[in-house]
């Protein structure tokens, strides 16, 4: 590792995946504090990455996909990145990183795309493992000499969430109730995982004591449109919706709230990482269960 000065962590998928990838950055900083870390992700995950003091720079995947090869090489030459670690087997991203001319490209033996685009490999199977996704990501660090895999209870110390956005005073006044338990229900997973079902959330809304709970329905504006009939039929059983908030402000709302109930999706991971009371709802399918994807 003495030759490595700047590492690129590549994980260009959803919010929950991005959060589970961040302990890799914390472990690298712990073992090699001199190393600079950039994180290549999608634009909508940037607010998550910006919270971590273990990431020095964010690179937007969408800014790179249409660059000509010469421009791509010039971009990465300016960054002086010498090592890229693929935490996900994405053939397009793997090809892009090879085309960029990054010297050391780390992938997995179990991806046919990585066999032709990487020049360092780690040999293990995700599909046959009982480890959490965050721990499986950490296994990729073997290629740079980090052999330890922390227990799940120890992972929060590696998030580095020291830059948490602040909730705007207006949103705080409009949505939160200091005299009640502020509970966010986030019913949808935007297709990133199995859902508990709106009918079950309707029954939960019926059972929750409104004198104790200030209930907020969480999700994007698109989520709110999909839940229009659910919201209408349950009017009066919840106090607020969060569809008009940016991701920055939704993160701030989660941080200012007392608890979250959500499916296998980003907000459950955000809430758990921020130390909130979190109830995640998971299927028992082996590759989708709480053992694999729990926060």
PDB file of C-alpha atoms in Angstrom:
ATOM      1  CA  UNK A   1       0.000   0.000   0.000  1.00  0.00           C
ATOM      2  CA  UNK A   2       2.973   2.354   0.206  1.00  0.00           C
ATOM      3  CA  UNK A   3       2.543   3.110  -3.515  1.00  0.00           C
ATOM      4  CA  UNK A   4      -1.140   3.998  -3.241  1.00  0.00           C
ATOM      5  CA  UNK A   5      -1.991   7.631  -2.636  1.00  0.00           C
ATOM      6  CA  UNK A   6      -5.531   8.031  -3.976  1.00  0.00           C
ATOM      7  CA  UNK A   7      -8.233   5.321  -3.967  1.00  0.00           C
ATOM      8  CA  UNK A   8     -11.507   5.431  -5.874  1.00  0.00           C
ATOM      9  CA  UNK A   9     -14.387   3.512  -4.277  1.00  0.00           C
ATOM     10  CA  UNK A  10     -16.926   2.562  -6.965  1.00  0.00           C
ATOM     11  CA  UNK A  11     -20.534   1.902  -5.952  1.00  0.00           C
ATOM     12  CA  UNK A  12     -22.972   3.454  -8.423  1.00  0.00           C
ATOM     13  CA  UNK A  13     -26.325   2.139  -7.240  1.00  0.00           C
ATOM     14  CA  UNK A  14     -28.928   3.012  -4.580  1.00  0.00           C
ATOM     15  CA  UNK A  15     -28.933   4.903  -1.269  1.00  0.00           C
ATOM     16  CA  UNK A  16     -28.824   1.856   0.997  1.00  0.00           C
ATOM     17  CA  UNK A  17     -26.005   0.285  -1.027  1.00  0.00           C
ATOM     18  CA  UNK A  18     -24.063   3.533  -0.779  1.00  0.00           C
ATOM     19  CA  UNK A  19     -24.424   3.720   3.009  1.00  0.00           C
ATOM     20  CA  UNK A  20     -23.321   0.107   3.388  1.00  0.00           C
ATOM     21  CA  UNK A  21     -20.234   0.898   1.280  1.00  0.00           C
ATOM     22  CA  UNK A  22     -19.071   3.772   3.495  1.00  0.00           C
ATOM     23  CA  UNK A  23     -17.436   1.601   6.213  1.00  0.00           C
ATOM     24  CA  UNK A  24     -14.888   0.653   3.536  1.00  0.00           C
ATOM     25  CA  UNK A  25     -13.803   4.282   3.470  1.00  0.00           C
ATOM     26  CA  UNK A  26     -13.566   4.430   7.259  1.00  0.00           C
ATOM     27  CA  UNK A  27     -11.441   1.294   7.395  1.00  0.00           C
ATOM     28  CA  UNK A  28      -9.092   2.577   4.701  1.00  0.00           C
ATOM     29  CA  UNK A  29      -8.656   5.844   6.618  1.00  0.00           C
ATOM     30  CA  UNK A  30      -7.988   3.894   9.820  1.00  0.00           C
ATOM     31  CA  UNK A  31      -5.302   1.699   8.263  1.00  0.00           C
ATOM     32  CA  UNK A  32      -3.883   4.234   5.788  1.00  0.00           C
ATOM     33  CA  UNK A  33      -4.675   7.754   7.062  1.00  0.00           C
ATOM     34  CA  UNK A  34      -2.472   9.363   4.409  1.00  0.00           C
ATOM     35  CA  UNK A  35      -4.541   7.964   1.527  1.00  0.00           C
ATOM     36  CA  UNK A  36      -7.028  10.216  -0.265  1.00  0.00           C
ATOM     37  CA  UNK A  37     -10.438   8.639  -0.965  1.00  0.00           C
ATOM     38  CA  UNK A  38     -12.829   9.540  -3.762  1.00  0.00           C
ATOM     39  CA  UNK A  39     -16.261   7.933  -4.076  1.00  0.00           C
ATOM     40  CA  UNK A  40     -17.814   7.358  -7.481  1.00  0.00           C
ATOM     41  CA  UNK A  41     -21.603   7.253  -7.182  1.00  0.00           C
ATOM     42  CA  UNK A  42     -24.797   8.517  -8.738  1.00  0.00           C
ATOM     43  CA  UNK A  43     -25.811  12.145  -8.355  1.00  0.00           C
ATOM     44  CA  UNK A  44     -28.765  11.442  -6.078  1.00  0.00           C
ATOM     45  CA  UNK A  45     -26.526   9.610  -3.576  1.00  0.00           C
ATOM     46  CA  UNK A  46     -24.209  12.613  -3.160  1.00  0.00           C
ATOM     47  CA  UNK A  47     -25.943  13.916   0.016  1.00  0.00           C
ATOM     48  CA  UNK A  48     -25.198  10.556   1.674  1.00  0.00           C
ATOM     49  CA  UNK A  49     -21.539  10.626   0.679  1.00  0.00           C
ATOM     50  CA  UNK A  50     -21.182  14.288   1.668  1.00  0.00           C
ATOM     51  CA  UNK A  51     -22.081  13.368   5.266  1.00  0.00           C
ATOM     52  CA  UNK A  52     -18.956  11.232   5.649  1.00  0.00           C
ATOM     53  CA  UNK A  53     -15.701  12.856   6.683  1.00  0.00           C
ATOM     54  CA  UNK A  54     -13.931   9.708   5.446  1.00  0.00           C
ATOM     55  CA  UNK A  55     -14.590  10.645   1.809  1.00  0.00           C
ATOM     56  CA  UNK A  56     -12.441  13.429   0.417  1.00  0.00           C
ATOM     57  CA  UNK A  57     -14.151  13.867  -2.939  1.00  0.00           C
ATOM     58  CA  UNK A  58     -17.325  12.801  -4.752  1.00  0.00           C
ATOM     59  CA  UNK A  59     -17.289  11.899  -8.460  1.00  0.00           C
ATOM     60  CA  UNK A  60     -20.616  11.819 -10.271  1.00  0.00           C
ATOM     61  CA  UNK A  61     -20.992   8.701 -12.423  1.00  0.00           C
ATOM     62  CA  UNK A  62     -23.471  10.464 -14.728  1.00  0.00           C
ATOM     63  CA  UNK A  63     -20.841  13.089 -15.587  1.00  0.00           C
ATOM     64  CA  UNK A  64     -18.508  10.397 -16.932  1.00  0.00           C
ATOM     65  CA  UNK A  65     -20.656   8.009 -18.965  1.00  0.00           C
ATOM     66  CA  UNK A  66     -20.776  10.123 -22.122  1.00  0.00           C
ATOM     67  CA  UNK A  67     -17.197  11.406 -22.104  1.00  0.00           C
ATOM     68  CA  UNK A  68     -14.938  10.547 -25.018  1.00  0.00           C
ATOM     69  CA  UNK A  69     -11.999   8.324 -24.070  1.00  0.00           C
ATOM     70  CA  UNK A  70      -9.448  11.155 -24.280  1.00  0.00           C
ATOM     71  CA  UNK A  71     -11.600  13.386 -22.058  1.00  0.00           C
ATOM     72  CA  UNK A  72     -12.119  10.537 -19.600  1.00  0.00           C
ATOM     73  CA  UNK A  73      -8.376   9.919 -19.365  1.00  0.00           C
ATOM     74  CA  UNK A  74      -7.733  13.631 -18.929  1.00  0.00           C
ATOM     75  CA  UNK A  75     -10.322  13.856 -16.156  1.00  0.00           C
ATOM     76  CA  UNK A  76      -8.803  11.004 -14.167  1.00  0.00           C
ATOM     77  CA  UNK A  77      -5.245  12.137 -14.861  1.00  0.00           C
ATOM     78  CA  UNK A  78      -6.111  15.375 -13.045  1.00  0.00           C
ATOM     79  CA  UNK A  79      -7.380  13.431 -10.013  1.00  0.00           C
ATOM     80  CA  UNK A  80      -4.188  11.329  -9.675  1.00  0.00           C
ATOM     81  CA  UNK A  81      -6.293   8.302  -8.679  1.00  0.00           C
ATOM     82  CA  UNK A  82      -4.025   5.252  -8.801  1.00  0.00           C
ATOM     83  CA  UNK A  83      -6.343   2.541  -7.438  1.00  0.00           C
ATOM     84  CA  UNK A  84     -10.025   1.786  -8.110  1.00  0.00           C
ATOM     85  CA  UNK A  85     -12.018  -0.725  -6.055  1.00  0.00           C
ATOM     86  CA  UNK A  86     -15.238  -2.045  -7.578  1.00  0.00           C
ATOM     87  CA  UNK A  87     -17.739  -2.913  -4.850  1.00  0.00           C
ATOM     88  CA  UNK A  88     -20.337  -3.872  -7.448  1.00  0.00           C
ATOM     89  CA  UNK A  89     -20.068  -5.957 -10.606  1.00  0.00           C
ATOM     90  CA  UNK A  90     -21.224  -3.366 -13.145  1.00  0.00           C
ATOM     91  CA  UNK A  91     -19.846  -4.095 -16.604  1.00  0.00           C
ATOM     92  CA  UNK A  92     -20.298  -0.536 -17.888  1.00  0.00           C
ATOM     93  CA  UNK A  93     -18.547   1.014 -14.900  1.00  0.00           C
ATOM     94  CA  UNK A  94     -15.767  -1.580 -15.026  1.00  0.00           C
ATOM     95  CA  UNK A  95     -15.167  -0.812 -18.705  1.00  0.00           C
ATOM     96  CA  UNK A  96     -15.224   2.929 -18.003  1.00  0.00           C
ATOM     97  CA  UNK A  97     -12.597   2.652 -15.252  1.00  0.00           C
ATOM     98  CA  UNK A  98     -10.332   0.573 -17.480  1.00  0.00           C
ATOM     99  CA  UNK A  99     -10.750   3.075 -20.303  1.00  0.00           C
ATOM    100  CA  UNK A 100      -9.854   5.868 -17.867  1.00  0.00           C
ATOM    101  CA  UNK A 101      -6.386   4.368 -17.475  1.00  0.00           C
ATOM    102  CA  UNK A 102      -6.390   3.914 -13.686  1.00  0.00           C
ATOM    103  CA  UNK A 103      -3.322   1.839 -12.861  1.00  0.00           C
ATOM    104  CA  UNK A 104      -4.685  -0.651 -10.291  1.00  0.00           C
ATOM    105  CA  UNK A 105      -8.248  -1.850 -10.828  1.00  0.00           C
ATOM    106  CA  UNK A 106      -9.629  -4.218  -8.195  1.00  0.00           C
ATOM    107  CA  UNK A 107     -12.624  -6.467  -8.818  1.00  0.00           C
ATOM    108  CA  UNK A 108     -13.891  -9.944  -8.058  1.00  0.00           C
ATOM    109  CA  UNK A 109     -13.011 -13.258  -9.688  1.00  0.00           C
ATOM    110  CA  UNK A 110     -16.723 -14.071  -9.697  1.00  0.00           C
ATOM    111  CA  UNK A 111     -17.583 -11.359 -12.255  1.00  0.00           C
ATOM    112  CA  UNK A 112     -16.840 -12.191 -15.873  1.00  0.00           C
ATOM    113  CA  UNK A 113     -16.689  -8.448 -16.578  1.00  0.00           C
ATOM    114  CA  UNK A 114     -14.001  -7.909 -13.941  1.00  0.00           C
ATOM    115  CA  UNK A 115     -11.828 -10.659 -15.399  1.00  0.00           C
ATOM    116  CA  UNK A 116     -11.274  -8.576 -18.522  1.00  0.00           C
ATOM    117  CA  UNK A 117     -11.348  -5.059 -17.036  1.00  0.00           C
ATOM    118  CA  UNK A 118      -9.474  -5.420 -13.721  1.00  0.00           C
ATOM    119  CA  UNK A 119      -5.882  -6.394 -12.962  1.00  0.00           C
ATOM    120  CA  UNK A 120      -6.266  -7.264  -9.266  1.00  0.00           C
ATOM    121  CA  UNK A 121      -8.922  -9.672  -8.008  1.00  0.00           C
ATOM    122  CA  UNK A 122     -10.465 -10.852  -4.747  1.00  0.00           C
ATOM    123  CA  UNK A 123     -11.881 -14.374  -4.704  1.00  0.00           C
ATOM    124  CA  UNK A 124     -15.119 -14.879  -2.752  1.00  0.00           C
ATOM    125  CA  UNK A 125     -18.798 -15.488  -3.496  1.00  0.00           C
ATOM    126  CA  UNK A 126     -21.469 -13.039  -2.349  1.00  0.00           C
ATOM    127  CA  UNK A 127     -24.332 -15.371  -3.254  1.00  0.00           C
ATOM    128  CA  UNK A 128     -23.106 -18.119  -0.908  1.00  0.00           C
ATOM    129  CA  UNK A 129     -22.191 -15.848   1.991  1.00  0.00           C
ATOM    130  CA  UNK A 130     -24.078 -15.191   5.238  1.00  0.00           C
ATOM    131  CA  UNK A 131     -22.301 -11.885   5.796  1.00  0.00           C
ATOM    132  CA  UNK A 132     -23.990  -8.500   5.639  1.00  0.00           C
ATOM    133  CA  UNK A 133     -23.541  -6.498   2.421  1.00  0.00           C
ATOM    134  CA  UNK A 134     -21.326  -3.995   4.254  1.00  0.00           C
ATOM    135  CA  UNK A 135     -19.036  -6.811   5.383  1.00  0.00           C
ATOM    136  CA  UNK A 136     -18.955  -8.248   1.861  1.00  0.00           C
ATOM    137  CA  UNK A 137     -17.893  -4.851   0.520  1.00  0.00           C
ATOM    138  CA  UNK A 138     -15.125  -4.781   3.141  1.00  0.00           C
ATOM    139  CA  UNK A 139     -13.857  -8.132   1.856  1.00  0.00           C
ATOM    140  CA  UNK A 140     -12.796  -6.318  -1.321  1.00  0.00           C
ATOM    141  CA  UNK A 141     -10.203  -4.448   0.766  1.00  0.00           C
ATOM    142  CA  UNK A 142      -8.117  -7.615   0.995  1.00  0.00           C
ATOM    143  CA  UNK A 143      -6.523  -6.486  -2.256  1.00  0.00           C
ATOM    144  CA  UNK A 144      -4.969  -3.495  -0.469  1.00  0.00           C
ATOM    145  CA  UNK A 145      -3.912  -5.450   2.617  1.00  0.00           C
ATOM    146  CA  UNK A 146      -6.908  -4.941   4.929  1.00  0.00           C
ATOM    147  CA  UNK A 147      -7.884  -8.406   6.149  1.00  0.00           C
ATOM    148  CA  UNK A 148     -10.106  -7.566   9.137  1.00  0.00           C
ATOM    149  CA  UNK A 149     -13.905  -7.740   8.831  1.00  0.00           C
ATOM    150  CA  UNK A 150     -15.548  -5.855  11.722  1.00  0.00           C
ATOM    151  CA  UNK A 151     -18.607  -7.236  13.473  1.00  0.00           C
ATOM    152  CA  UNK A 152     -21.905  -5.560  12.565  1.00  0.00           C
ATOM    153  CA  UNK A 153     -22.095  -3.799  15.941  1.00  0.00           C
ATOM    154  CA  UNK A 154     -18.750  -2.114  15.222  1.00  0.00           C
ATOM    155  CA  UNK A 155     -19.576  -0.813  11.729  1.00  0.00           C
ATOM    156  CA  UNK A 156     -21.194   2.521  12.780  1.00  0.00           C
ATOM    157  CA  UNK A 157     -17.811   3.893  13.895  1.00  0.00           C
ATOM    158  CA  UNK A 158     -16.634   3.686  10.280  1.00  0.00           C
ATOM    159  CA  UNK A 159     -19.418   5.762   8.688  1.00  0.00           C
ATOM    160  CA  UNK A 160     -17.771   9.058   9.600  1.00  0.00           C
ATOM    161  CA  UNK A 161     -21.094  10.923   9.624  1.00  0.00           C
ATOM    162  CA  UNK A 162     -19.761  14.250  10.867  1.00  0.00           C
ATOM    163  CA  UNK A 163     -21.463  16.491   8.288  1.00  0.00           C
ATOM    164  CA  UNK A 164     -25.173  15.853   8.914  1.00  0.00           C
ATOM    165  CA  UNK A 165     -27.448  18.465   7.280  1.00  0.00           C
ATOM    166  CA  UNK A 166     -29.585  20.642   9.530  1.00  0.00           C
ATOM    167  CA  UNK A 167     -33.366  20.699   9.267  1.00  0.00           C
ATOM    168  CA  UNK A 168     -34.732  24.072   8.210  1.00  0.00           C
ATOM    169  CA  UNK A 169     -36.544  25.928  11.031  1.00  0.00           C
ATOM    170  CA  UNK A 170     -39.755  26.070   8.969  1.00  0.00           C
ATOM    171  CA  UNK A 171     -39.796  22.316   8.300  1.00  0.00           C
ATOM    172  CA  UNK A 172     -39.015  21.646  11.948  1.00  0.00           C
ATOM    173  CA  UNK A 173     -41.906  23.854  13.052  1.00  0.00           C
ATOM    174  CA  UNK A 174     -44.331  22.504  10.430  1.00  0.00           C
ATOM    175  CA  UNK A 175     -43.651  18.774  10.811  1.00  0.00           C
ATOM    176  CA  UNK A 176     -42.174  17.886  14.210  1.00  0.00           C
ATOM    177  CA  UNK A 177     -43.999  17.779  17.550  1.00  0.00           C
ATOM    178  CA  UNK A 178     -41.800  18.116  20.635  1.00  0.00           C
ATOM    179  CA  UNK A 179     -44.507  16.584  22.819  1.00  0.00           C
ATOM    180  CA  UNK A 180     -44.828  13.321  20.863  1.00  0.00           C
ATOM    181  CA  UNK A 181     -42.705  10.514  19.432  1.00  0.00           C
ATOM    182  CA  UNK A 182     -41.960  11.686  15.883  1.00  0.00           C
ATOM    183  CA  UNK A 183     -42.318   8.541  13.771  1.00  0.00           C
ATOM    184  CA  UNK A 184     -41.569   8.350  10.041  1.00  0.00           C
ATOM    185  CA  UNK A 185     -43.311   5.598   8.069  1.00  0.00           C
ATOM    186  CA  UNK A 186     -41.590   5.014   4.714  1.00  0.00           C
ATOM    187  CA  UNK A 187     -43.791   2.469   2.865  1.00  0.00           C
ATOM    188  CA  UNK A 188     -42.205   2.227  -0.603  1.00  0.00           C
ATOM    189  CA  UNK A 189     -38.812   0.920  -1.735  1.00  0.00           C
ATOM    190  CA  UNK A 190     -38.843   2.281  -5.325  1.00  0.00           C
ATOM    191  CA  UNK A 191     -38.318  -1.245  -6.603  1.00  0.00           C
ATOM    192  CA  UNK A 192     -35.055  -1.753  -4.703  1.00  0.00           C
ATOM    193  CA  UNK A 193     -36.490  -4.393  -2.384  1.00  0.00           C
ATOM    194  CA  UNK A 194     -39.654  -6.287  -1.439  1.00  0.00           C
ATOM    195  CA  UNK A 195     -42.363  -4.142   0.158  1.00  0.00           C
ATOM    196  CA  UNK A 196     -44.522  -4.841   3.202  1.00  0.00           C
ATOM    197  CA  UNK A 197     -47.568  -3.508   1.356  1.00  0.00           C
ATOM    198  CA  UNK A 198     -49.688  -0.377   1.738  1.00  0.00           C
ATOM    199  CA  UNK A 199     -52.535  -2.401   3.245  1.00  0.00           C
ATOM    200  CA  UNK A 200     -50.250  -3.373   6.134  1.00  0.00           C
ATOM    201  CA  UNK A 201     -49.199   0.231   6.639  1.00  0.00           C
ATOM    202  CA  UNK A 202     -52.900   1.164   6.690  1.00  0.00           C
ATOM    203  CA  UNK A 203     -53.463  -1.303   9.534  1.00  0.00           C
ATOM    204  CA  UNK A 204     -50.410   0.062  11.343  1.00  0.00           C
ATOM    205  CA  UNK A 205     -51.780   3.596  11.026  1.00  0.00           C
ATOM    206  CA  UNK A 206     -55.062   2.380  12.486  1.00  0.00           C
ATOM    207  CA  UNK A 207     -53.321   0.866  15.510  1.00  0.00           C
ATOM    208  CA  UNK A 208     -50.848   3.628  16.375  1.00  0.00           C
ATOM    209  CA  UNK A 209     -51.941   5.846  19.269  1.00  0.00           C
ATOM    210  CA  UNK A 210     -52.140   9.393  17.890  1.00  0.00           C
ATOM    211  CA  UNK A 211     -51.819  10.845  21.386  1.00  0.00           C
ATOM    212  CA  UNK A 212     -48.334   9.325  21.568  1.00  0.00           C
ATOM    213  CA  UNK A 213     -47.101   9.396  17.962  1.00  0.00           C
ATOM    214  CA  UNK A 214     -46.674  12.250  15.514  1.00  0.00           C
ATOM    215  CA  UNK A 215     -46.809  10.254  12.278  1.00  0.00           C
ATOM    216  CA  UNK A 216     -45.001  11.407   9.142  1.00  0.00           C
ATOM    217  CA  UNK A 217     -45.394   9.572   5.827  1.00  0.00           C
ATOM    218  CA  UNK A 218     -41.959   9.571   4.196  1.00  0.00           C
ATOM    219  CA  UNK A 219     -40.936   9.294   0.578  1.00  0.00           C
ATOM    220  CA  UNK A 220     -40.238  11.278  -2.565  1.00  0.00           C
ATOM    221  CA  UNK A 221     -42.804  13.290  -4.510  1.00  0.00           C
ATOM    222  CA  UNK A 222     -43.006  10.359  -6.928  1.00  0.00           C
ATOM    223  CA  UNK A 223     -43.719   8.048  -3.980  1.00  0.00           C
ATOM    224  CA  UNK A 224     -46.519  10.353  -2.860  1.00  0.00           C
ATOM    225  CA  UNK A 225     -48.102  10.176  -6.308  1.00  0.00           C
ATOM    226  CA  UNK A 226     -47.993   6.368  -6.211  1.00  0.00           C
ATOM    227  CA  UNK A 227     -49.526   6.421  -2.733  1.00  0.00           C
ATOM    228  CA  UNK A 228     -52.273   8.934  -3.580  1.00  0.00           C
ATOM    229  CA  UNK A 229     -55.189   6.596  -2.834  1.00  0.00           C
ATOM    230  CA  UNK A 230     -53.439   5.270   0.299  1.00  0.00           C
ATOM    231  CA  UNK A 231     -52.900   8.812   1.576  1.00  0.00           C
ATOM    232  CA  UNK A 232     -56.481   9.790   0.804  1.00  0.00           C
ATOM    233  CA  UNK A 233     -58.024   6.735   2.466  1.00  0.00           C
ATOM    234  CA  UNK A 234     -55.887   7.247   5.587  1.00  0.00           C
ATOM    235  CA  UNK A 235     -56.366  10.998   5.860  1.00  0.00           C
ATOM    236  CA  UNK A 236     -56.517  12.015   9.499  1.00  0.00           C
ATOM    237  CA  UNK A 237     -54.425   9.048  10.667  1.00  0.00           C
ATOM    238  CA  UNK A 238     -51.117  10.781   9.926  1.00  0.00           C
ATOM    239  CA  UNK A 239     -50.009  14.351  10.472  1.00  0.00           C
ATOM    240  CA  UNK A 240     -47.601  15.150   7.643  1.00  0.00           C
ATOM    241  CA  UNK A 241     -45.986  13.961   4.420  1.00  0.00           C
ATOM    242  CA  UNK A 242     -42.412  14.664   3.326  1.00  0.00           C
ATOM    243  CA  UNK A 243     -42.681  14.421  -0.460  1.00  0.00           C
ATOM    244  CA  UNK A 244     -41.618  18.007  -1.100  1.00  0.00           C
ATOM    245  CA  UNK A 245     -38.310  17.688   0.768  1.00  0.00           C
ATOM    246  CA  UNK A 246     -34.901  17.371  -0.882  1.00  0.00           C
ATOM    247  CA  UNK A 247     -32.814  14.350   0.111  1.00  0.00           C
ATOM    248  CA  UNK A 248     -30.657  16.660   2.245  1.00  0.00           C
ATOM    249  CA  UNK A 249     -33.716  17.822   4.152  1.00  0.00           C
ATOM    250  CA  UNK A 250     -35.186  14.323   4.372  1.00  0.00           C
ATOM    251  CA  UNK A 251     -31.936  13.131   5.960  1.00  0.00           C
ATOM    252  CA  UNK A 252     -32.155  16.089   8.353  1.00  0.00           C
ATOM    253  CA  UNK A 253     -35.777  15.168   9.137  1.00  0.00           C
ATOM    254  CA  UNK A 254     -34.780  11.570   9.896  1.00  0.00           C
ATOM    255  CA  UNK A 255     -32.006  12.856  12.161  1.00  0.00           C
ATOM    256  CA  UNK A 256     -34.444  15.141  13.993  1.00  0.00           C
ATOM    257  CA  UNK A 257     -37.114  12.435  14.356  1.00  0.00           C
ATOM    258  CA  UNK A 258     -37.315   9.704  16.977  1.00  0.00           C
ATOM    259  CA  UNK A 259     -37.836   6.605  14.847  1.00  0.00           C
ATOM    260  CA  UNK A 260     -38.399   5.146  11.389  1.00  0.00           C
ATOM    261  CA  UNK A 261     -40.354   2.170  10.040  1.00  0.00           C
ATOM    262  CA  UNK A 262     -39.262   1.287   6.497  1.00  0.00           C
ATOM    263  CA  UNK A 263     -38.682  -1.569   4.114  1.00  0.00           C
ATOM    264  CA  UNK A 264     -35.339  -2.691   2.705  1.00  0.00           C
ATOM    265  CA  UNK A 265     -34.499   0.760   1.447  1.00  0.00           C
ATOM    266  CA  UNK A 266     -32.210   3.744   1.961  1.00  0.00           C
ATOM    267  CA  UNK A 267     -34.138   5.529   4.743  1.00  0.00           C
ATOM    268  CA  UNK A 268     -33.895   2.462   7.017  1.00  0.00           C
ATOM    269  CA  UNK A 269     -30.120   2.472   6.569  1.00  0.00           C
ATOM    270  CA  UNK A 270     -29.933   6.246   7.027  1.00  0.00           C
ATOM    271  CA  UNK A 271     -31.943   6.096  10.254  1.00  0.00           C
ATOM    272  CA  UNK A 272     -29.903   3.227  11.694  1.00  0.00           C
ATOM    273  CA  UNK A 273     -26.617   4.908  10.758  1.00  0.00           C
ATOM    274  CA  UNK A 274     -27.796   8.074  12.518  1.00  0.00           C
ATOM    275  CA  UNK A 275     -28.586   6.086  15.660  1.00  0.00           C
ATOM    276  CA  UNK A 276     -32.381   6.351  15.426  1.00  0.00           C
ATOM    277  CA  UNK A 277     -34.828   3.677  16.553  1.00  0.00           C
ATOM    278  CA  UNK A 278     -35.282   1.764  13.305  1.00  0.00           C
ATOM    279  CA  UNK A 279     -37.669  -1.017  12.344  1.00  0.00           C
ATOM    280  CA  UNK A 280     -36.641  -2.491   8.986  1.00  0.00           C
ATOM    281  CA  UNK A 281     -39.091  -4.764   7.160  1.00  0.00           C
ATOM    282  CA  UNK A 282     -37.448  -7.589   5.209  1.00  0.00           C
ATOM    283  CA  UNK A 283     -38.328 -10.714   3.283  1.00  0.00           C
ATOM    284  CA  UNK A 284     -36.834 -14.064   4.305  1.00  0.00           C
ATOM    285  CA  UNK A 285     -35.388 -14.731   0.826  1.00  0.00           C
ATOM    286  CA  UNK A 286     -31.678 -15.598   1.325  1.00  0.00           C
ATOM    287  CA  UNK A 287     -30.196 -12.830  -0.841  1.00  0.00           C
ATOM    288  CA  UNK A 288     -32.755 -10.193   0.247  1.00  0.00           C
ATOM    289  CA  UNK A 289     -33.131 -10.894   3.960  1.00  0.00           C
ATOM    290  CA  UNK A 290     -32.101  -8.839   6.968  1.00  0.00           C
ATOM    291  CA  UNK A 291     -28.918 -10.879   7.433  1.00  0.00           C
ATOM    292  CA  UNK A 292     -27.702  -9.662   4.051  1.00  0.00           C
ATOM    293  CA  UNK A 293     -29.242  -6.209   3.764  1.00  0.00           C
ATOM    294  CA  UNK A 294     -30.055  -5.132   7.302  1.00  0.00           C
ATOM    295  CA  UNK A 295     -28.691  -1.784   8.490  1.00  0.00           C
TER     296      UNK A 295
END
